[in-house]
């Protein structure tokens, strides 16, 4: 059976949803999409293929051959298939830390079986290239084919393709890839996906001019896996630092990367774990790709946040996403409900990126909606402010009062015990303000129904929160004033002391770099609202570490004072210490290079993007040593 072109197009445009496809149609669509991908002319993105269609196929027809073998390439190469020098398997995939954890358990079990101490094992992590797989034996280059037999595509080397790092031929498995920055700049208008371009390099028919140029520019390359930059460490380090390691490895190369490959290096354990028909058991890829699903909405509940914003919380048909069962998801604002039809029975597209909370992407099939007219917490009539539905009863709305108190302790982050359950219980006993909490003694807590031990702990935690030193900007941010997140608070306190900020005029704030006039006005109003409560709490002698004033404190300004600097790459010294020292000199630290940046300070393993941006804006690039010399360290 073959699907009509119309039906294929309707599926791609999402006019026809998964639920409307028969199992047979779904399977056929997956096969066509897969063939198109292998052919170098994908009809849908890899993400949609993996996460929407293949995932659904797995749910309905788990035995389908598409899910169980390394697929043949399909058309495109008329050459006879030749036996590969070495079997090329694909890589097992994990979409969550939990799945990586299961792999580590299997490694642990294997270690016990052959008497190796798992803590001595080294793990190697490399970027997972999203290119065209090949095997280079030094004489010939082969496609991966079905993993056992591939096609000879040595012609691509005859066309001048270079090996990454200008290294030698014959390094085995790798991928043909194109530099991301180059693709965006020179090729993206002619080729829809890098994949289409990569395939065009290999095809028998004569080479496209742009493709030849990309080869000549050494932007298209063969990258043997052995040449990839690596992170290497122990399983303990991996466990402790998983997210940071993933972020670091993903940024190591200027090629399209769709995950991180983790593998063992010890030959004994590798041999013991071996392989199955599809992949090596000593290797796993963590894919950070956005996981997507089409999900039916069972109900929509309004939820009131601490600022009075009402957000829609959708109850969902339970759905597996990135290795977790999702039963509810939050929409950004109520405009989504009103404009897109997020109602009972609607079908939404849900995304989840790695470890982040799932998000409602868009409504695919609308249903009649219900817009609440009253606040579910206090009954106040709700008000629209552009896309946002708001409860303006900021002083007495229980959900907002509770939310603000919870937020205070969360931002302070130097005590335990004041989570939402505790705060709700305090609210039930007429506690409305943080300053009231600090006047409570142990018997007050006991009288509210907390246990003896819990009450003692709450007192200890309150004391701890006033004795442990915290930055003054963090303390200020904990009050949750609109536009006064930690970044703005720190910026403000670099110009004025915490005692002075309540007397500031709007213009004084707007004069500080980084504050727009509207923001300044909101801050003045917000500060006026918290002034009394701030005064009461300030009295409890929190141990505040004062932010150094950038201008008034140093009568002689450092030459870099007021300059905007971006640090990038791996530094010899601690990045945190460098940032702190820079701030003390009045240097502004930014995270991305823009036209307003003055200097880019580079360490090792720097991403090409930042360097290119720096060159584009003509700013000065300093090495870590040059920079340290400039600030006199
Ligand atoms: Zn309310």
Coordinates of C-alpha atoms in Angstrom, one line a residue, residues 102-599:
X102 CA 19.3 2.5 34.3
X103 CA 22.2 2.1 31.9
X104 CA 24.6 2.8 34.8
X105 CA 22.8 0.1 36.7
X106 CA 23.5 -2.3 33.9
X107 CA 27.1 -1.3 33.9
X108 CA 27.3 -1.8 37.6
X109 CA 25.8 -5.3 37.3
X110 CA 28.4 -6.1 34.6
X111 CA 31.2 -4.8 36.9
X112 CA 30.1 -7.1 39.7
X113 CA 30.0 -10.1 37.3
X114 CA 33.6 -9.7 36.4
X115 CA 34.9 -8.2 39.6
X116 CA 35.7 -4.6 38.5
X117 CA 35.3 -1.7 40.9
X118 CA 32.8 0.6 39.2
X119 CA 34.3 3.7 40.7
X120 CA 37.5 3.1 38.8
X121 CA 35.8 3.1 35.5
X122 CA 36.2 6.0 33.1
X123 CA 33.4 7.3 31.0
X124 CA 33.9 9.2 27.8
X125 CA 31.4 11.7 26.5
X126 CA 31.4 13.1 22.9
X127 CA 28.9 15.1 20.9
X128 CA 26.5 13.0 18.9
X129 CA 26.8 14.3 15.3
X130 CA 23.7 14.6 13.2
X131 CA 25.3 13.9 9.9
X132 CA 25.7 11.2 7.3
X133 CA 27.3 8.0 8.8
X134 CA 30.2 6.4 7.0
X135 CA 33.1 4.1 7.5
X136 CA 36.6 5.0 6.2
X137 CA 39.1 2.1 5.9
X138 CA 41.8 4.3 4.4
X139 CA 41.1 3.1 0.8
X140 CA 37.3 3.4 0.6
X141 CA 34.5 5.2 2.3
X142 CA 31.3 3.3 2.8
X143 CA 27.8 4.4 3.9
X144 CA 26.5 2.6 6.9
X145 CA 23.8 0.8 4.8
X146 CA 22.1 -1.7 6.9
X147 CA 25.0 -1.9 9.3
X148 CA 26.6 -4.9 7.6
X149 CA 26.7 -3.9 3.9
X150 CA 26.9 -0.4 2.6
X151 CA 27.6 1.5 -0.6
X152 CA 31.0 2.7 -1.7
X153 CA 31.1 6.5 -1.7
X154 CA 34.8 7.0 -1.9
X155 CA 34.1 9.6 -4.7
X156 CA 33.3 12.2 -2.0
X157 CA 37.0 12.1 -1.0
X158 CA 38.0 12.3 -4.7
X159 CA 35.9 15.5 -4.7
X160 CA 38.3 16.9 -2.2
X161 CA 36.5 16.2 1.1
X162 CA 38.9 16.6 4.0
X163 CA 39.1 14.7 7.3
X164 CA 38.4 16.8 10.4
X165 CA 41.5 18.3 12.1
X166 CA 43.3 17.6 8.8
X167 CA 44.0 14.2 10.2
X168 CA 44.6 11.0 8.3
X169 CA 42.3 8.7 6.3
X170 CA 41.5 5.3 7.7
X171 CA 40.2 6.1 11.2
X172 CA 37.0 4.0 10.8
X173 CA 33.5 5.1 11.7
X174 CA 32.5 8.7 11.5
X175 CA 30.1 11.2 9.9
X176 CA 30.0 13.5 7.0
X177 CA 28.9 16.8 8.4
X178 CA 28.8 20.5 7.5
X179 CA 29.7 23.3 9.9
X180 CA 26.6 24.8 11.4
X181 CA 27.7 28.4 11.1
X182 CA 28.6 27.9 7.4
X183 CA 25.3 26.2 6.6
X184 CA 23.3 29.0 8.2
X185 CA 25.3 31.6 6.3
X186 CA 25.8 30.1 2.8
X187 CA 23.6 27.1 2.3
X188 CA 20.3 27.5 4.3
X189 CA 18.6 29.3 1.4
X190 CA 19.3 26.4 -1.0
X191 CA 18.9 23.4 1.3
X192 CA 16.0 22.9 3.7
X193 CA 18.0 20.8 6.2
X194 CA 21.7 20.1 6.6
X195 CA 20.7 16.5 5.9
X196 CA 19.6 17.4 2.3
X197 CA 23.0 19.1 1.8
X198 CA 25.0 16.2 3.2
X199 CA 23.3 13.8 0.9
X200 CA 24.0 16.0 -2.1
X201 CA 27.8 15.6 -1.4
X202 CA 27.6 11.9 -1.9
X203 CA 25.3 11.4 -4.8
X204 CA 26.6 10.0 -8.0
X205 CA 25.4 12.9 -10.2
X206 CA 27.9 15.7 -10.6
X207 CA 28.4 18.0 -7.6
X208 CA 26.4 21.2 -7.1
X209 CA 28.6 24.3 -7.2
X210 CA 27.8 25.3 -3.6
X211 CA 28.5 21.8 -2.4
X212 CA 31.9 21.9 -4.1
X213 CA 32.6 25.3 -2.6
X214 CA 31.7 24.0 0.9
X215 CA 34.2 21.1 0.4
X216 CA 36.9 23.6 -0.8
X217 CA 36.2 25.8 2.2
X218 CA 36.6 22.8 4.5
X219 CA 33.1 23.5 5.9
X220 CA 31.9 20.1 4.7
X221 CA 34.1 17.4 6.4
X222 CA 34.4 13.8 7.3
X223 CA 34.6 13.6 11.1
X224 CA 36.0 10.3 12.4
X225 CA 34.5 9.6 15.9
X226 CA 38.1 9.1 17.1
X227 CA 38.8 12.8 16.4
X228 CA 35.9 14.3 18.4
X229 CA 36.7 16.4 21.4
X230 CA 35.8 14.5 24.6
X231 CA 34.8 15.0 28.2
X232 CA 36.2 12.2 30.4
X233 CA 35.5 11.4 34.0
X234 CA 34.2 8.9 36.5
X235 CA 30.6 7.7 37.0
X236 CA 30.5 9.6 40.3
X237 CA 31.3 12.9 38.4
X238 CA 28.8 12.1 35.7
X239 CA 26.1 11.5 38.3
X240 CA 26.9 14.7 40.2
X241 CA 27.2 17.0 37.2
X242 CA 25.1 15.4 34.5
X243 CA 23.4 18.5 33.2
X244 CA 26.6 20.6 33.1
X245 CA 28.5 17.9 31.3
X246 CA 25.7 17.6 28.7
X247 CA 25.7 21.4 28.2
X248 CA 29.5 21.5 27.9
X249 CA 29.8 18.5 25.5
X250 CA 27.0 19.9 23.2
X251 CA 28.9 23.1 22.7
X252 CA 32.2 21.4 21.8
X253 CA 31.8 21.5 18.0
X254 CA 30.4 23.7 15.3
X255 CA 28.3 20.9 13.8
X256 CA 24.7 19.9 14.1
X257 CA 24.6 17.8 17.3
X258 CA 21.5 15.9 18.5
X259 CA 22.8 14.5 21.8
X260 CA 25.7 13.3 23.8
X261 CA 27.2 9.8 23.5
X262 CA 28.4 8.2 26.7
X263 CA 30.7 5.2 26.5
X264 CA 32.9 3.0 28.6
X265 CA 36.6 3.0 27.7
X266 CA 37.8 -0.1 29.6
X267 CA 38.3 -3.0 27.0
X268 CA 37.5 -5.8 29.5
X269 CA 34.1 -4.4 30.5
X270 CA 33.3 -3.5 26.9
X271 CA 34.0 -7.0 25.8
X272 CA 31.9 -8.4 28.6
X273 CA 28.9 -6.2 27.9
X274 CA 29.1 -6.8 24.2
X275 CA 26.3 -5.9 21.8
X276 CA 22.9 -7.0 20.7
X277 CA 21.6 -6.9 17.1
X278 CA 21.1 -3.2 17.1
X279 CA 23.6 -1.5 19.4
X280 CA 26.6 -1.8 21.7
X281 CA 25.6 -2.2 25.3
X282 CA 28.6 -0.3 26.6
X283 CA 27.5 2.9 24.9
X284 CA 24.4 5.1 25.1
X285 CA 23.3 8.4 23.6
X286 CA 21.5 11.0 25.6
X287 CA 19.2 12.9 23.3
X288 CA 18.2 16.3 24.5
X289 CA 15.9 16.8 21.6
X290 CA 12.5 18.2 22.4
X291 CA 10.1 15.4 23.0
X292 CA 6.7 16.1 21.5
X293 CA 3.3 14.4 21.7
X294 CA -0.2 15.1 20.6
X295 CA -2.4 14.8 23.7
X296 CA -6.1 15.1 24.5
X297 CA -7.1 17.6 27.1
X298 CA -9.5 16.3 29.8
X299 CA -10.0 19.5 31.8
X300 CA -8.6 23.0 32.2
X301 CA -8.2 24.5 35.7
X302 CA -7.3 28.2 36.5
X303 CA -4.4 28.6 38.9
X304 CA -3.5 31.9 40.6
X305 CA 0.1 32.8 40.9
X306 CA 1.7 35.1 43.5
X307 CA 1.5 38.1 41.1
X308 CA -2.2 37.6 40.5
X309 CA -1.7 36.1 37.0
X310 CA -4.1 33.3 36.3
X311 CA -2.6 30.4 34.3
X312 CA -4.5 27.5 32.7
X313 CA -3.5 24.1 34.0
X314 CA -4.6 21.4 31.6
X315 CA -5.4 17.9 32.9
X316 CA -4.2 15.5 30.2
X317 CA -4.8 12.0 29.1
X318 CA -1.7 10.3 30.7
X319 CA 1.1 10.4 28.1
X320 CA 4.7 9.2 28.1
X321 CA 7.1 12.0 27.4
X322 CA 10.9 11.9 27.9
X323 CA 10.6 8.9 30.1
X324 CA 8.0 10.4 32.4
X325 CA 4.2 10.0 32.5
X326 CA 2.7 13.5 32.1
X327 CA -0.8 14.1 33.4
X328 CA -0.9 17.9 33.5
X329 CA 0.8 20.8 31.8
X330 CA 0.6 24.6 32.2
X331 CA -0.1 27.1 29.6
X332 CA 1.8 30.4 29.6
X333 CA -1.3 32.6 29.9
X334 CA -5.1 32.5 29.4
X335 CA -4.8 34.1 25.9
X336 CA -3.9 30.6 24.8
X337 CA -7.3 29.3 26.0
X338 CA -9.2 32.2 24.5
X339 CA -7.5 32.5 21.1
X340 CA -6.5 28.9 20.4
X341 CA -9.4 27.0 22.0
X342 CA -7.8 25.1 24.8
X343 CA -10.9 23.5 26.1
X344 CA -12.1 20.1 27.3
X345 CA -11.6 17.6 24.4
X346 CA -9.1 19.8 22.5
X347 CA -5.8 18.2 21.3
X348 CA -2.6 20.0 22.1
X349 CA 1.0 19.6 21.1
X350 CA 3.1 19.1 24.2
X351 CA 6.8 19.5 24.3
X352 CA 9.4 18.6 26.9
X353 CA 13.0 19.4 26.6
X354 CA 15.3 17.1 28.5
X355 CA 14.5 17.6 32.2
X356 CA 12.3 20.6 32.0
X357 CA 8.6 20.7 32.9
X358 CA 6.3 20.0 30.0
X359 CA 4.9 23.0 28.1
X360 CA 1.8 23.4 26.0
X361 CA 3.2 24.3 22.6
X362 CA 0.0 24.9 20.6
X363 CA -3.5 23.7 20.3
X364 CA -3.8 21.5 17.3
X365 CA -7.6 20.9 17.4
X366 CA -9.7 23.4 19.4
X367 CA -12.7 22.7 21.6
X368 CA -15.2 25.1 23.3
X369 CA -13.5 26.9 26.1
X370 CA -14.5 28.2 29.5
X371 CA -13.0 31.5 30.7
X372 CA -13.4 32.0 34.4
X373 CA -14.8 35.4 35.4
X374 CA -14.0 35.1 39.0
X375 CA -10.7 34.4 40.8
X376 CA -10.8 30.7 42.0
X377 CA -9.0 31.7 45.2
X378 CA -10.8 34.9 46.4
X379 CA -13.8 35.4 44.1
X380 CA -12.7 38.8 42.8
X381 CA -13.8 39.6 39.2
X382 CA -10.9 38.9 36.9
X383 CA -9.4 41.5 34.5
X384 CA -7.7 41.0 31.1
X385 CA -4.3 42.7 30.7
X386 CA -3.4 41.9 27.1
X387 CA -3.0 38.1 27.0
X388 CA -3.0 37.8 30.7
X389 CA -6.0 37.2 32.9
X390 CA -5.4 38.8 36.3
X391 CA -6.8 38.8 39.8
X392 CA -6.1 42.4 41.0
X393 CA -6.9 41.7 44.6
X394 CA -3.2 41.6 45.4
X395 CA -3.5 42.3 49.2
X396 CA -6.2 39.8 50.2
X397 CA -6.3 37.1 47.6
X398 CA -5.2 33.9 49.6
X399 CA -3.4 32.3 46.6
X400 CA -1.3 35.5 46.1
X401 CA -0.5 36.0 49.8
X402 CA 0.5 32.3 50.2
X403 CA 2.5 32.5 46.9
X404 CA 4.4 35.5 48.0
X405 CA 5.4 34.0 51.3
X406 CA 6.5 30.8 49.7
X407 CA 8.5 32.8 47.1
X408 CA 10.4 34.7 49.9
X409 CA 11.8 31.5 51.4
X410 CA 12.5 30.0 48.0
X411 CA 14.6 33.0 46.9
X412 CA 16.3 33.3 50.2
X413 CA 17.3 29.7 49.7
X414 CA 19.2 29.4 53.1
X415 CA 16.7 27.5 55.1
X416 CA 14.5 24.4 54.9
X417 CA 11.0 23.7 56.2
X418 CA 9.0 26.7 54.8
X419 CA 7.5 24.9 51.7
X420 CA 4.0 25.3 50.4
X421 CA 2.4 22.9 53.0
X422 CA 3.9 24.8 56.0
X423 CA 3.0 28.2 54.5
X424 CA -0.6 27.1 53.9
X425 CA -1.0 25.9 57.5
X426 CA 0.4 29.3 58.7
X427 CA -2.1 31.1 56.5
X428 CA -4.9 29.1 58.1
X429 CA -3.7 30.5 61.4
X430 CA -3.9 34.1 60.2
X431 CA -0.3 34.6 59.2
X432 CA -0.3 37.0 56.2
X433 CA 3.2 38.4 56.2
X434 CA 6.8 37.1 56.4
X435 CA 7.5 39.6 59.2
X436 CA 4.8 37.8 61.3
X437 CA 6.5 34.5 60.8
X438 CA 9.7 35.9 62.3
X439 CA 7.9 36.9 65.5
X440 CA 6.7 33.3 66.2
X441 CA 8.2 31.2 68.9
X442 CA 8.2 27.4 69.3
X443 CA 5.0 27.2 71.3
X444 CA 3.2 29.4 68.7
X445 CA 4.0 26.7 66.1
X446 CA 2.9 23.9 68.4
X447 CA -0.4 25.7 69.0
X448 CA -1.0 25.8 65.3
X449 CA -0.7 22.1 65.2
X450 CA 2.9 21.5 64.1
X451 CA 4.6 18.6 66.0
X452 CA 7.2 19.3 68.7
X453 CA 10.1 18.3 66.5
X454 CA 8.9 20.2 63.5
X455 CA 8.3 23.3 65.5
X456 CA 11.8 23.2 67.0
X457 CA 13.1 22.7 63.5
X458 CA 11.1 25.7 62.1
X459 CA 12.6 27.9 64.8
X460 CA 16.1 26.6 64.0
X461 CA 15.6 27.3 60.3
X462 CA 14.3 30.9 61.0
X463 CA 17.4 31.6 63.1
X464 CA 19.6 30.0 60.4
X465 CA 18.1 32.3 57.8
X466 CA 19.1 35.4 59.7
X467 CA 22.6 34.2 60.7
X468 CA 23.9 32.7 57.5
X469 CA 25.3 35.4 55.3
X470 CA 23.3 36.2 52.1
X471 CA 23.8 38.7 49.4
X472 CA 21.7 41.9 49.8
X473 CA 20.4 41.6 46.2
X474 CA 19.0 38.1 47.0
X475 CA 17.3 39.4 50.1
X476 CA 15.8 42.2 48.2
X477 CA 14.7 40.0 45.3
X478 CA 12.9 37.7 47.8
X479 CA 10.2 40.3 48.2
X480 CA 9.0 39.5 44.7
X481 CA 8.5 43.0 43.4
X482 CA 7.6 43.1 39.8
X483 CA 10.7 43.6 37.6
X484 CA 13.0 43.1 40.6
X485 CA 14.5 39.7 39.9
X486 CA 17.9 38.9 41.3
X487 CA 19.7 40.4 38.2
X488 CA 17.9 43.8 38.4
X489 CA 18.3 43.9 42.2
X490 CA 22.1 43.3 41.9
X491 CA 22.3 45.9 39.2
X492 CA 20.4 48.4 41.3
X493 CA 22.5 47.8 44.4
X494 CA 25.7 48.4 42.5
X495 CA 24.6 52.0 42.2
X496 CA 22.7 52.6 45.5
X497 CA 22.9 51.0 48.9
X498 CA 20.0 48.9 50.1
X499 CA 19.2 51.7 52.7
X500 CA 18.9 54.3 49.9
X501 CA 16.8 52.6 47.3
X502 CA 13.5 53.5 48.9
X503 CA 14.0 57.2 48.4
X504 CA 15.0 56.9 44.7
X505 CA 13.2 58.9 42.0
X506 CA 12.1 57.2 38.8
X507 CA 14.7 59.1 36.8
X508 CA 17.6 58.0 39.1
X509 CA 16.8 54.4 38.3
X510 CA 16.2 55.0 34.6
X511 CA 19.7 56.5 34.5
X512 CA 21.3 53.2 35.5
X513 CA 22.4 51.2 32.6
X514 CA 20.0 48.3 32.0
X515 CA 16.8 50.0 33.3
X516 CA 14.2 51.2 30.9
X517 CA 11.8 54.1 32.0
X518 CA 8.8 51.8 32.3
X519 CA 10.8 49.3 34.5
X520 CA 12.0 52.2 36.6
X521 CA 8.4 53.4 37.2
X522 CA 7.3 49.9 38.1
X523 CA 10.2 49.5 40.5
X524 CA 9.4 52.8 42.3
X525 CA 5.8 51.7 42.8
X526 CA 6.8 48.2 43.8
X527 CA 9.3 49.5 46.4
X528 CA 6.7 51.8 47.9
X529 CA 4.4 48.8 48.4
X530 CA 7.0 46.7 50.2
X531 CA 8.6 49.6 52.2
X532 CA 6.9 48.9 55.5
X533 CA 7.3 45.1 55.4
X534 CA 10.9 45.5 54.3
X535 CA 11.6 47.8 57.2
X536 CA 10.2 45.3 59.7
X537 CA 12.2 42.4 58.3
X538 CA 15.4 44.5 58.0
X539 CA 15.1 44.8 61.7
X540 CA 15.7 41.1 62.3
X541 CA 19.3 41.7 61.4
X542 CA 19.7 39.5 58.5
X543 CA 23.4 38.9 57.8
X544 CA 23.6 40.8 54.5
X545 CA 26.7 40.8 52.3
X546 CA 26.6 44.2 50.8
X547 CA 27.1 44.6 47.0
X548 CA 30.1 46.8 46.3
X549 CA 29.1 50.1 44.8
X550 CA 30.6 50.4 41.3
X551 CA 31.0 54.1 41.1
X552 CA 31.0 55.8 44.5
X553 CA 33.1 53.3 46.3
X554 CA 36.2 53.6 44.1
X555 CA 37.2 57.2 43.7
X556 CA 39.7 56.2 41.0
X557 CA 37.9 54.2 38.4
X558 CA 39.5 51.2 36.8
X559 CA 39.9 51.5 33.1
X560 CA 37.5 48.6 32.6
X561 CA 34.9 50.0 34.9
X562 CA 31.5 50.3 33.2
X563 CA 32.7 48.2 30.3
X564 CA 30.6 45.2 29.2
X565 CA 32.4 41.9 29.1
X566 CA 31.5 38.4 28.0
X567 CA 33.4 35.4 29.3
X568 CA 33.4 32.3 27.2
X569 CA 35.1 28.9 27.1
X570 CA 36.8 27.0 29.9
X571 CA 39.0 29.3 32.1
X572 CA 42.1 28.3 34.0
X573 CA 40.7 30.0 37.1
X574 CA 37.3 29.8 38.6
X575 CA 34.6 31.5 36.5
X576 CA 32.7 32.5 39.7
X577 CA 35.8 34.2 41.2
X578 CA 36.5 36.0 37.9
X579 CA 32.9 37.3 37.8
X580 CA 33.0 38.5 41.4
X581 CA 36.3 40.3 40.9
X582 CA 35.1 41.9 37.7
X583 CA 31.9 43.1 39.4
X584 CA 33.9 44.6 42.2
X585 CA 35.7 46.7 39.6
X586 CA 32.4 47.9 38.1
X587 CA 32.7 45.7 35.1
X588 CA 29.4 44.5 33.7
X589 CA 29.2 40.8 32.9
X590 CA 26.9 39.8 30.1
X591 CA 26.2 36.3 28.7
X592 CA 25.9 36.9 25.0
X593 CA 27.8 39.1 22.6
X594 CA 25.9 42.1 21.2
X595 CA 26.7 45.4 19.7
X596 CA 27.0 46.8 23.2
X597 CA 29.7 44.4 24.4
X598 CA 33.2 45.9 24.8
X599 CA 35.4 42.8 25.3

